Amino acid sequence: MQSSLLSLPQQHAPEVTQYAPEPAPTASYASSTVELGDLKRILVRRRFLILATAALLTLVTLLYGLFTPALYSSVAEIIIDPQDLQVVTNDVNPSRVPPDGGITMVESQVSVVQSTGVLLRAIEATNLTEDPEFNGQGGLVGRLLGGLLGSGSAETDRTGKTLDALRRRLAVKRADKVLVLDVIVTAKSPDKAAKLANAIAQAYLADQASARAKMATDASDSITARLDEQRKRVQQAENAVEAYKSAHNMVMAAGNLVSDQELTEINTQLSAAQSRTATLKAQVDQLRRSGGAPDATSEAMRSSVISSLRAQEATLVDQVSQLGTELGPRHPSMIAAQQQLRDTRALIARELGRISAAAETDYERALANQQALEAKVAGMKSKSLDTDQASVKLRELQRDLEAVRSVYATYLQRAQETREQINVDSTNARIISQAMPALKKSWPPLPLLLFGALFGGLGLGTALALIAEYSSPTVLSSAQMQSAIDAPVFGVLPAKSARRRWWPFGGAAASAGQKTDAVAGLALRRLFASSRRPPNWPLVPSILLTSPPEDAAQRGRVARLLANAAAARGSRVLFIDTNNAGGKKEPQPGLLDVLRGEYAFESLSQYTAGSNVAVLGRGRQKAVLSEAQAVYFTQHMLAQAGRNFDLVVVDGGALADNLNASPLVAMVDEIVMVATLNSTPMRDVTTASQAISVMGRLPTGALLVDEAA
């Protein structure tokens, strides 16, 4: 609370102690924004705007639904498999399923179905350019616009209009997680809608087949055009190889040089000769090591002649031994047997000698053959060194030839495959549901439109109400009021009380409702609980109530409620009304007369019968009121009132218009602003607060009146 006494002339200075209370610390209040609870007040206050908007929009929608021609929709369904038919292994259009299962590829087909090429096929198939519903000649307005805005040839213009109209009536959709396209066509006739939907579906399949055939044709033509070039390259490579072989006298057999083949064969023979020589040398060495017992060699053991002679020798040895026992050494049979044994052993010795001689001979022959082959290989190697450089270049030419031949063969095979694909449709798409004529109209859906118009109108009306509220904001809540005046709100009073009269004061019949009295009493407690009056301040506690001009009735009511609430609790209350003259035709002496010093305060304040409230009217406004003098007499009046009253309640009126209350503003303890929730404009609250500031004070609080309570 901020209070200061204006400077007075010394001859009129009061003899009371002057005091200027320290300003109360500034409180932090919520921002002045519309809260959720305030929406109800806005909507109730502007309910007629909301209801009128909803009714108007609903009426317009009803008229639209009644006068708009009915439209019918038909649906044809096409299933598209991302994995096309595998007609050939090396297809021009590769059949691979993308990672997303083909959803993206199928989604792109939505645009293909709505493409100009597909729709023109459908228009041509159904002769749609002759249909007045689609060719832009369905009415007088269409013909006039066509004559004014048309350009180009009539046929082209009609086709363009038909295409645009069909696009507006066509919708292609794909349900979530499926590979099925819904082709939806809307027309005035159900049969026409079904016919067009089926025609577009068929046109899409034909367009896909035509596109693939064209791709195959283009690929085949491109590959065929390259075949002649590849054939010439093969011929050039072959000629280069043959010319090089002829120039370097290089004879080929089975793809290799003859000299290389001969060298390879001789190397093979040399390896075999070396192996045989080593084997025979081992045999000879074994025979030589055996010395006088050549029969111990492996050749002798393997000889069938030696084996036969050995068996015969063993038989003769047994026979000689037996005859020597039986007949004696001189017996002719014994002698004959011994002679046979000697002859057999001589044969064995001669056979062993022959084996040994044969081994020596074979070894010498093999060694000679090996040496001959080694000499021949050495000669061919020296000759081969001369052709190595030429062979390197030849092999390079041969590799080029093989590469060119491979590319040519690939081109030739691919050309044959692509030519075969021209007449084969590998598209894996088909119509799974033919469009049928609709049984019910699809547009306008009158119940749905009315439902949407009703709620849309309510929403639009609510938006308009909020816009109107923000363009001319009113006091909506205590927080908003606190932020506007930077002071607390002490209470919210109901706008109406239960069948009571509040003037004059006093009387059981004049008591306010229980709820109103409770709020007023609590507001008084809050007012003086926040007061910063010194203990020995000689002036009576005082409250001045002010408001914007449009809240005059509520301000007067609140002022009397506060006076009654204080009186009901035993306080003696002085009620000062700066707005009227006591309800009489001729103004009676009152406040203005006291402030001019013409009347004594005690002679004008009168108690209401049966009440603790005394009333002081505005008084007579017949002379100019000096502000400095009025402040002096105001202070003097409040000092005298402290002897007989416990509280002074002043109805200060609208301070922006009522300058008579200016002296009171400078001297009262509390300045309370009264406003009506959802009615008092915020600009008027700001104006009233500025008027108080101009008078040297700030509002110390506010009381709100709720008309909805």
PDB file of N, CA and C in Angstrom, residues 504-568:
ATOM      1  N   PRO A 504     -32.194   0.424   2.944  1.00  0.00           N
ATOM      2  CA  PRO A 504     -31.113   0.921   3.773  1.00  0.00           C
ATOM      3  C   PRO A 504     -30.451  -0.196   4.557  1.00  0.00           C
ATOM      4  N   PHE A 505     -29.426   0.159   5.318  1.00  0.00           N
ATOM      5  CA  PHE A 505     -28.664  -0.815   6.072  1.00  0.00           C
ATOM      6  C   PHE A 505     -29.493  -1.330   7.236  1.00  0.00           C
ATOM      7  N   GLY A 506     -29.122  -2.522   7.695  1.00  0.00           N
ATOM      8  CA  GLY A 506     -29.672  -3.054   8.935  1.00  0.00           C
ATOM      9  C   GLY A 506     -30.939  -3.837   8.713  1.00  0.00           C
ATOM     10  N   GLY A 507     -31.408  -4.455   9.801  1.00  0.00           N
ATOM     11  CA  GLY A 507     -32.626  -5.229   9.744  1.00  0.00           C
ATOM     12  C   GLY A 507     -32.365  -6.656   9.386  1.00  0.00           C
ATOM     13  N   ALA A 508     -33.149  -7.575   9.928  1.00  0.00           N
ATOM     14  CA  ALA A 508     -32.970  -8.996   9.645  1.00  0.00           C
ATOM     15  C   ALA A 508     -33.302  -9.303   8.207  1.00  0.00           C
ATOM     16  N   ALA A 509     -34.306  -8.599   7.669  1.00  0.00           N
ATOM     17  CA  ALA A 509     -34.700  -8.843   6.282  1.00  0.00           C
ATOM     18  C   ALA A 509     -33.660  -8.348   5.306  1.00  0.00           C
ATOM     19  N   ALA A 510     -32.796  -7.464   5.768  1.00  0.00           N
ATOM     20  CA  ALA A 510     -31.804  -6.878   4.873  1.00  0.00           C
ATOM     21  C   ALA A 510     -30.484  -7.618   4.905  1.00  0.00           C
ATOM     22  N   SER A 511     -30.372  -8.680   5.682  1.00  0.00           N
ATOM     23  CA  SER A 511     -29.106  -9.405   5.746  1.00  0.00           C
ATOM     24  C   SER A 511     -28.853 -10.147   4.451  1.00  0.00           C
ATOM     25  N   ALA A 512     -27.599 -10.209   4.035  1.00  0.00           N
ATOM     26  CA  ALA A 512     -27.238 -10.896   2.796  1.00  0.00           C
ATOM     27  C   ALA A 512     -27.311 -12.392   2.998  1.00  0.00           C
ATOM     28  N   GLY A 513     -27.194 -13.109   1.877  1.00  0.00           N
ATOM     29  CA  GLY A 513     -27.157 -14.557   1.973  1.00  0.00           C
ATOM     30  C   GLY A 513     -25.929 -15.018   2.744  1.00  0.00           C
ATOM     31  N   GLN A 514     -26.036 -16.218   3.241  1.00  0.00           N
ATOM     32  CA  GLN A 514     -24.955 -16.732   4.085  1.00  0.00           C
ATOM     33  C   GLN A 514     -23.629 -16.781   3.331  1.00  0.00           C
ATOM     34  N   LYS A 515     -23.674 -17.217   2.080  1.00  0.00           N
ATOM     35  CA  LYS A 515     -22.446 -17.319   1.291  1.00  0.00           C
ATOM     36  C   LYS A 515     -21.850 -15.940   1.018  1.00  0.00           C
ATOM     37  N   THR A 516     -22.716 -14.973   0.666  1.00  0.00           N
ATOM     38  CA  THR A 516     -22.231 -13.628   0.377  1.00  0.00           C
ATOM     39  C   THR A 516     -21.605 -12.993   1.603  1.00  0.00           C
ATOM     40  N   ASP A 517     -22.264 -13.139   2.767  1.00  0.00           N
ATOM     41  CA  ASP A 517     -21.717 -12.590   4.005  1.00  0.00           C
ATOM     42  C   ASP A 517     -20.373 -13.216   4.334  1.00  0.00           C
ATOM     43  N   ALA A 518     -20.259 -14.535   4.109  1.00  0.00           N
ATOM     44  CA  ALA A 518     -18.996 -15.205   4.423  1.00  0.00           C
ATOM     45  C   ALA A 518     -17.865 -14.685   3.550  1.00  0.00           C
ATOM     46  N   VAL A 519     -18.133 -14.511   2.264  1.00  0.00           N
ATOM     47  CA  VAL A 519     -17.095 -14.011   1.363  1.00  0.00           C
ATOM     48  C   VAL A 519     -16.725 -12.580   1.707  1.00  0.00           C
ATOM     49  N   ALA A 520     -17.738 -11.729   2.005  1.00  0.00           N
ATOM     50  CA  ALA A 520     -17.455 -10.340   2.354  1.00  0.00           C
ATOM     51  C   ALA A 520     -16.651 -10.248   3.645  1.00  0.00           C
ATOM     52  N   GLY A 521     -17.032 -11.061   4.653  1.00  0.00           N
ATOM     53  CA  GLY A 521     -16.275 -11.050   5.898  1.00  0.00           C
ATOM     54  C   GLY A 521     -14.847 -11.510   5.712  1.00  0.00           C
ATOM     55  N   LEU A 522     -14.669 -12.547   4.940  1.00  0.00           N
ATOM     56  CA  LEU A 522     -13.314 -13.033   4.676  1.00  0.00           C
ATOM     57  C   LEU A 522     -12.491 -11.996   3.910  1.00  0.00           C
ATOM     58  N   ALA A 523     -13.130 -11.257   3.007  1.00  0.00           N
ATOM     59  CA  ALA A 523     -12.430 -10.205   2.276  1.00  0.00           C
ATOM     60  C   ALA A 523     -11.965  -9.104   3.224  1.00  0.00           C
ATOM     61  N   LEU A 524     -12.831  -8.737   4.211  1.00  0.00           N
ATOM     62  CA  LEU A 524     -12.427  -7.738   5.196  1.00  0.00           C
ATOM     63  C   LEU A 524     -11.228  -8.202   6.004  1.00  0.00           C
ATOM     64  N   ARG A 525     -11.233  -9.471   6.407  1.00  0.00           N
ATOM     65  CA  ARG A 525     -10.100 -10.000   7.169  1.00  0.00           C
ATOM     66  C   ARG A 525      -8.814  -9.935   6.348  1.00  0.00           C
ATOM     67  N   ARG A 526      -8.913 -10.305   5.086  1.00  0.00           N
ATOM     68  CA  ARG A 526      -7.720 -10.254   4.229  1.00  0.00           C
ATOM     69  C   ARG A 526      -7.232  -8.823   4.026  1.00  0.00           C
ATOM     70  N   LEU A 527      -8.183  -7.889   3.922  1.00  0.00           N
ATOM     71  CA  LEU A 527      -7.797  -6.495   3.728  1.00  0.00           C
ATOM     72  C   LEU A 527      -6.958  -5.989   4.887  1.00  0.00           C
ATOM     73  N   PHE A 528      -7.438  -6.175   6.102  1.00  0.00           N
ATOM     74  CA  PHE A 528      -6.744  -5.607   7.248  1.00  0.00           C
ATOM     75  C   PHE A 528      -5.627  -6.502   7.752  1.00  0.00           C
ATOM     76  N   ALA A 529      -5.619  -7.763   7.308  1.00  0.00           N
ATOM     77  CA  ALA A 529      -4.456  -8.598   7.632  1.00  0.00           C
ATOM     78  C   ALA A 529      -3.228  -8.139   6.863  1.00  0.00           C
ATOM     79  N   SER A 530      -3.449  -7.548   5.667  1.00  0.00           N
ATOM     80  CA  SER A 530      -2.325  -7.062   4.858  1.00  0.00           C
ATOM     81  C   SER A 530      -2.033  -5.582   5.089  1.00  0.00           C
ATOM     82  N   SER A 531      -2.778  -4.934   6.004  1.00  0.00           N
ATOM     83  CA  SER A 531      -2.581  -3.502   6.242  1.00  0.00           C
ATOM     84  C   SER A 531      -1.267  -3.262   6.971  1.00  0.00           C
ATOM     85  N   ARG A 532      -0.616  -2.109   6.664  1.00  0.00           N
ATOM     86  CA  ARG A 532       0.657  -1.739   7.282  1.00  0.00           C
ATOM     87  C   ARG A 532       0.507  -0.461   8.123  1.00  0.00           C
ATOM     88  N   ARG A 533      -0.670  -0.243   8.731  1.00  0.00           N
ATOM     89  CA  ARG A 533      -0.908   0.938   9.580  1.00  0.00           C
ATOM     90  C   ARG A 533      -0.041   0.871  10.838  1.00  0.00           C
ATOM     91  N   PRO A 534       0.552   2.012  11.250  1.00  0.00           N
ATOM     92  CA  PRO A 534       1.273   2.048  12.533  1.00  0.00           C
ATOM     93  C   PRO A 534       0.290   1.874  13.694  1.00  0.00           C
ATOM     94  N   PRO A 535       0.735   1.397  14.821  1.00  0.00           N
ATOM     95  CA  PRO A 535      -0.188   1.173  15.947  1.00  0.00           C
ATOM     96  C   PRO A 535      -0.846   2.457  16.441  1.00  0.00           C
ATOM     97  N   ASN A 536      -0.177   3.588  16.383  1.00  0.00           N
ATOM     98  CA  ASN A 536      -0.715   4.843  16.922  1.00  0.00           C
ATOM     99  C   ASN A 536      -1.242   5.784  15.841  1.00  0.00           C
ATOM    100  N   TRP A 537      -1.545   5.271  14.669  1.00  0.00           N
ATOM    101  CA  TRP A 537      -2.047   6.140  13.591  1.00  0.00           C
ATOM    102  C   TRP A 537      -3.426   6.661  13.967  1.00  0.00           C
ATOM    103  N   PRO A 538      -3.628   7.996  13.969  1.00  0.00           N
ATOM    104  CA  PRO A 538      -4.854   8.573  14.545  1.00  0.00           C
ATOM    105  C   PRO A 538      -6.078   8.485  13.649  1.00  0.00           C
ATOM    106  N   LEU A 539      -5.919   8.190  12.382  1.00  0.00           N
ATOM    107  CA  LEU A 539      -7.061   8.157  11.468  1.00  0.00           C
ATOM    108  C   LEU A 539      -7.768   6.817  11.550  1.00  0.00           C
ATOM    109  N   VAL A 540      -9.071   6.857  11.347  1.00  0.00           N
ATOM    110  CA  VAL A 540      -9.875   5.639  11.404  1.00  0.00           C
ATOM    111  C   VAL A 540      -9.521   4.739  10.217  1.00  0.00           C
ATOM    112  N   PRO A 541      -9.519   3.398  10.382  1.00  0.00           N
ATOM    113  CA  PRO A 541      -9.309   2.517   9.219  1.00  0.00           C
ATOM    114  C   PRO A 541     -10.346   2.801   8.140  1.00  0.00           C
ATOM    115  N   SER A 542      -9.895   2.834   6.898  1.00  0.00           N
ATOM    116  CA  SER A 542     -10.788   3.239   5.807  1.00  0.00           C
ATOM    117  C   SER A 542     -10.514   2.407   4.562  1.00  0.00           C
ATOM    118  N   ILE A 543     -11.599   2.193   3.817  1.00  0.00           N
ATOM    119  CA  ILE A 543     -11.545   1.440   2.554  1.00  0.00           C
ATOM    120  C   ILE A 543     -12.283   2.253   1.504  1.00  0.00           C
ATOM    121  N   LEU A 544     -11.664   2.463   0.356  1.00  0.00           N
ATOM    122  CA  LEU A 544     -12.303   3.136  -0.772  1.00  0.00           C
ATOM    123  C   LEU A 544     -12.451   2.128  -1.903  1.00  0.00           C
ATOM    124  N   LEU A 545     -13.674   1.998  -2.382  1.00  0.00           N
ATOM    125  CA  LEU A 545     -13.951   1.075  -3.479  1.00  0.00           C
ATOM    126  C   LEU A 545     -14.178   1.874  -4.755  1.00  0.00           C
ATOM    127  N   THR A 546     -13.543   1.447  -5.818  1.00  0.00           N
ATOM    128  CA  THR A 546     -13.695   2.079  -7.123  1.00  0.00           C
ATOM    129  C   THR A 546     -13.848   0.992  -8.173  1.00  0.00           C
ATOM    130  N   SER A 547     -14.244   1.394  -9.388  1.00  0.00           N
ATOM    131  CA  SER A 547     -14.472   0.433 -10.472  1.00  0.00           C
ATOM    132  C   SER A 547     -14.573   1.191 -11.775  1.00  0.00           C
ATOM    133  N   PRO A 548     -14.547   0.483 -12.912  1.00  0.00           N
ATOM    134  CA  PRO A 548     -14.893   1.119 -14.179  1.00  0.00           C
ATOM    135  C   PRO A 548     -16.346   1.585 -14.158  1.00  0.00           C
ATOM    136  N   PRO A 549     -16.726   2.543 -15.014  1.00  0.00           N
ATOM    137  CA  PRO A 549     -18.090   3.099 -14.965  1.00  0.00           C
ATOM    138  C   PRO A 549     -19.185   2.052 -15.131  1.00  0.00           C
ATOM    139  N   GLU A 550     -18.982   1.025 -15.974  1.00  0.00           N
ATOM    140  CA  GLU A 550     -20.052   0.063 -16.229  1.00  0.00           C
ATOM    141  C   GLU A 550     -20.326  -0.852 -15.044  1.00  0.00           C
ATOM    142  N   ASP A 551     -19.442  -0.867 -14.049  1.00  0.00           N
ATOM    143  CA  ASP A 551     -19.652  -1.711 -12.869  1.00  0.00           C
ATOM    144  C   ASP A 551     -20.132  -0.905 -11.671  1.00  0.00           C
ATOM    145  N   ALA A 552     -20.812   0.235 -11.919  1.00  0.00           N
ATOM    146  CA  ALA A 552     -21.239   1.092 -10.810  1.00  0.00           C
ATOM    147  C   ALA A 552     -22.204   0.363  -9.881  1.00  0.00           C
ATOM    148  N   ALA A 553     -23.168  -0.375 -10.456  1.00  0.00           N
ATOM    149  CA  ALA A 553     -24.151  -1.066  -9.611  1.00  0.00           C
ATOM    150  C   ALA A 553     -23.478  -2.130  -8.745  1.00  0.00           C
ATOM    151  N   GLN A 554     -22.587  -2.895  -9.325  1.00  0.00           N
ATOM    152  CA  GLN A 554     -21.909  -3.931  -8.550  1.00  0.00           C
ATOM    153  C   GLN A 554     -20.980  -3.311  -7.505  1.00  0.00           C
ATOM    154  N   ARG A 555     -20.370  -2.179  -7.835  1.00  0.00           N
ATOM    155  CA  ARG A 555     -19.491  -1.521  -6.868  1.00  0.00           C
ATOM    156  C   ARG A 555     -20.273  -1.047  -5.659  1.00  0.00           C
ATOM    157  N   GLY A 556     -21.430  -0.413  -5.925  1.00  0.00           N
ATOM    158  CA  GLY A 556     -22.241   0.042  -4.810  1.00  0.00           C
ATOM    159  C   GLY A 556     -22.723  -1.114  -3.955  1.00  0.00           C
ATOM    160  N   ARG A 557     -23.098  -2.207  -4.612  1.00  0.00           N
ATOM    161  CA  ARG A 557     -23.556  -3.383  -3.856  1.00  0.00           C
ATOM    162  C   ARG A 557     -22.429  -3.949  -3.009  1.00  0.00           C
ATOM    163  N   VAL A 558     -21.215  -4.056  -3.584  1.00  0.00           N
ATOM    164  CA  VAL A 558     -20.097  -4.614  -2.831  1.00  0.00           C
ATOM    165  C   VAL A 558     -19.738  -3.715  -1.655  1.00  0.00           C
ATOM    166  N   ALA A 559     -19.789  -2.382  -1.876  1.00  0.00           N
ATOM    167  CA  ALA A 559     -19.471  -1.465  -0.777  1.00  0.00           C
ATOM    168  C   ALA A 559     -20.432  -1.651   0.381  1.00  0.00           C
ATOM    169  N   ARG A 560     -21.727  -1.793   0.098  1.00  0.00           N
ATOM    170  CA  ARG A 560     -22.710  -1.987   1.157  1.00  0.00           C
ATOM    171  C   ARG A 560     -22.561  -3.364   1.806  1.00  0.00           C
ATOM    172  N   LEU A 561     -22.170  -4.363   0.990  1.00  0.00           N
ATOM    173  CA  LEU A 561     -21.937  -5.687   1.574  1.00  0.00           C
ATOM    174  C   LEU A 561     -20.793  -5.648   2.578  1.00  0.00           C
ATOM    175  N   LEU A 562     -19.732  -4.924   2.256  1.00  0.00           N
ATOM    176  CA  LEU A 562     -18.614  -4.818   3.187  1.00  0.00           C
ATOM    177  C   LEU A 562     -19.023  -4.069   4.454  1.00  0.00           C
ATOM    178  N   ALA A 563     -19.798  -2.990   4.265  1.00  0.00           N
ATOM    179  CA  ALA A 563     -20.256  -2.248   5.438  1.00  0.00           C
ATOM    180  C   ALA A 563     -21.154  -3.107   6.314  1.00  0.00           C
ATOM    181  N   ASN A 564     -22.080  -3.835   5.702  1.00  0.00           N
ATOM    182  CA  ASN A 564     -22.972  -4.715   6.460  1.00  0.00           C
ATOM    183  C   ASN A 564     -22.198  -5.826   7.142  1.00  0.00           C
ATOM    184  N   ALA A 565     -21.184  -6.394   6.429  1.00  0.00           N
ATOM    185  CA  ALA A 565     -20.410  -7.483   7.025  1.00  0.00           C
ATOM    186  C   ALA A 565     -19.652  -7.004   8.256  1.00  0.00           C
ATOM    187  N   ALA A 566     -19.075  -5.776   8.182  1.00  0.00           N
ATOM    188  CA  ALA A 566     -18.376  -5.246   9.346  1.00  0.00           C
ATOM    189  C   ALA A 566     -19.354  -4.931  10.473  1.00  0.00           C
ATOM    190  N   ALA A 567     -20.535  -4.355  10.128  1.00  0.00           N
ATOM    191  CA  ALA A 567     -21.529  -4.036  11.150  1.00  0.00           C
ATOM    192  C   ALA A 567     -22.073  -5.294  11.807  1.00  0.00           C
ATOM    193  N   ALA A 568     -22.243  -6.353  11.022  1.00  0.00           N
ATOM    194  CA  ALA A 568     -22.760  -7.599  11.590  1.00  0.00           C
ATOM    195  C   ALA A 568     -21.812  -8.201  12.609  1.00  0.00           C
TER     196      ALA A 568
END
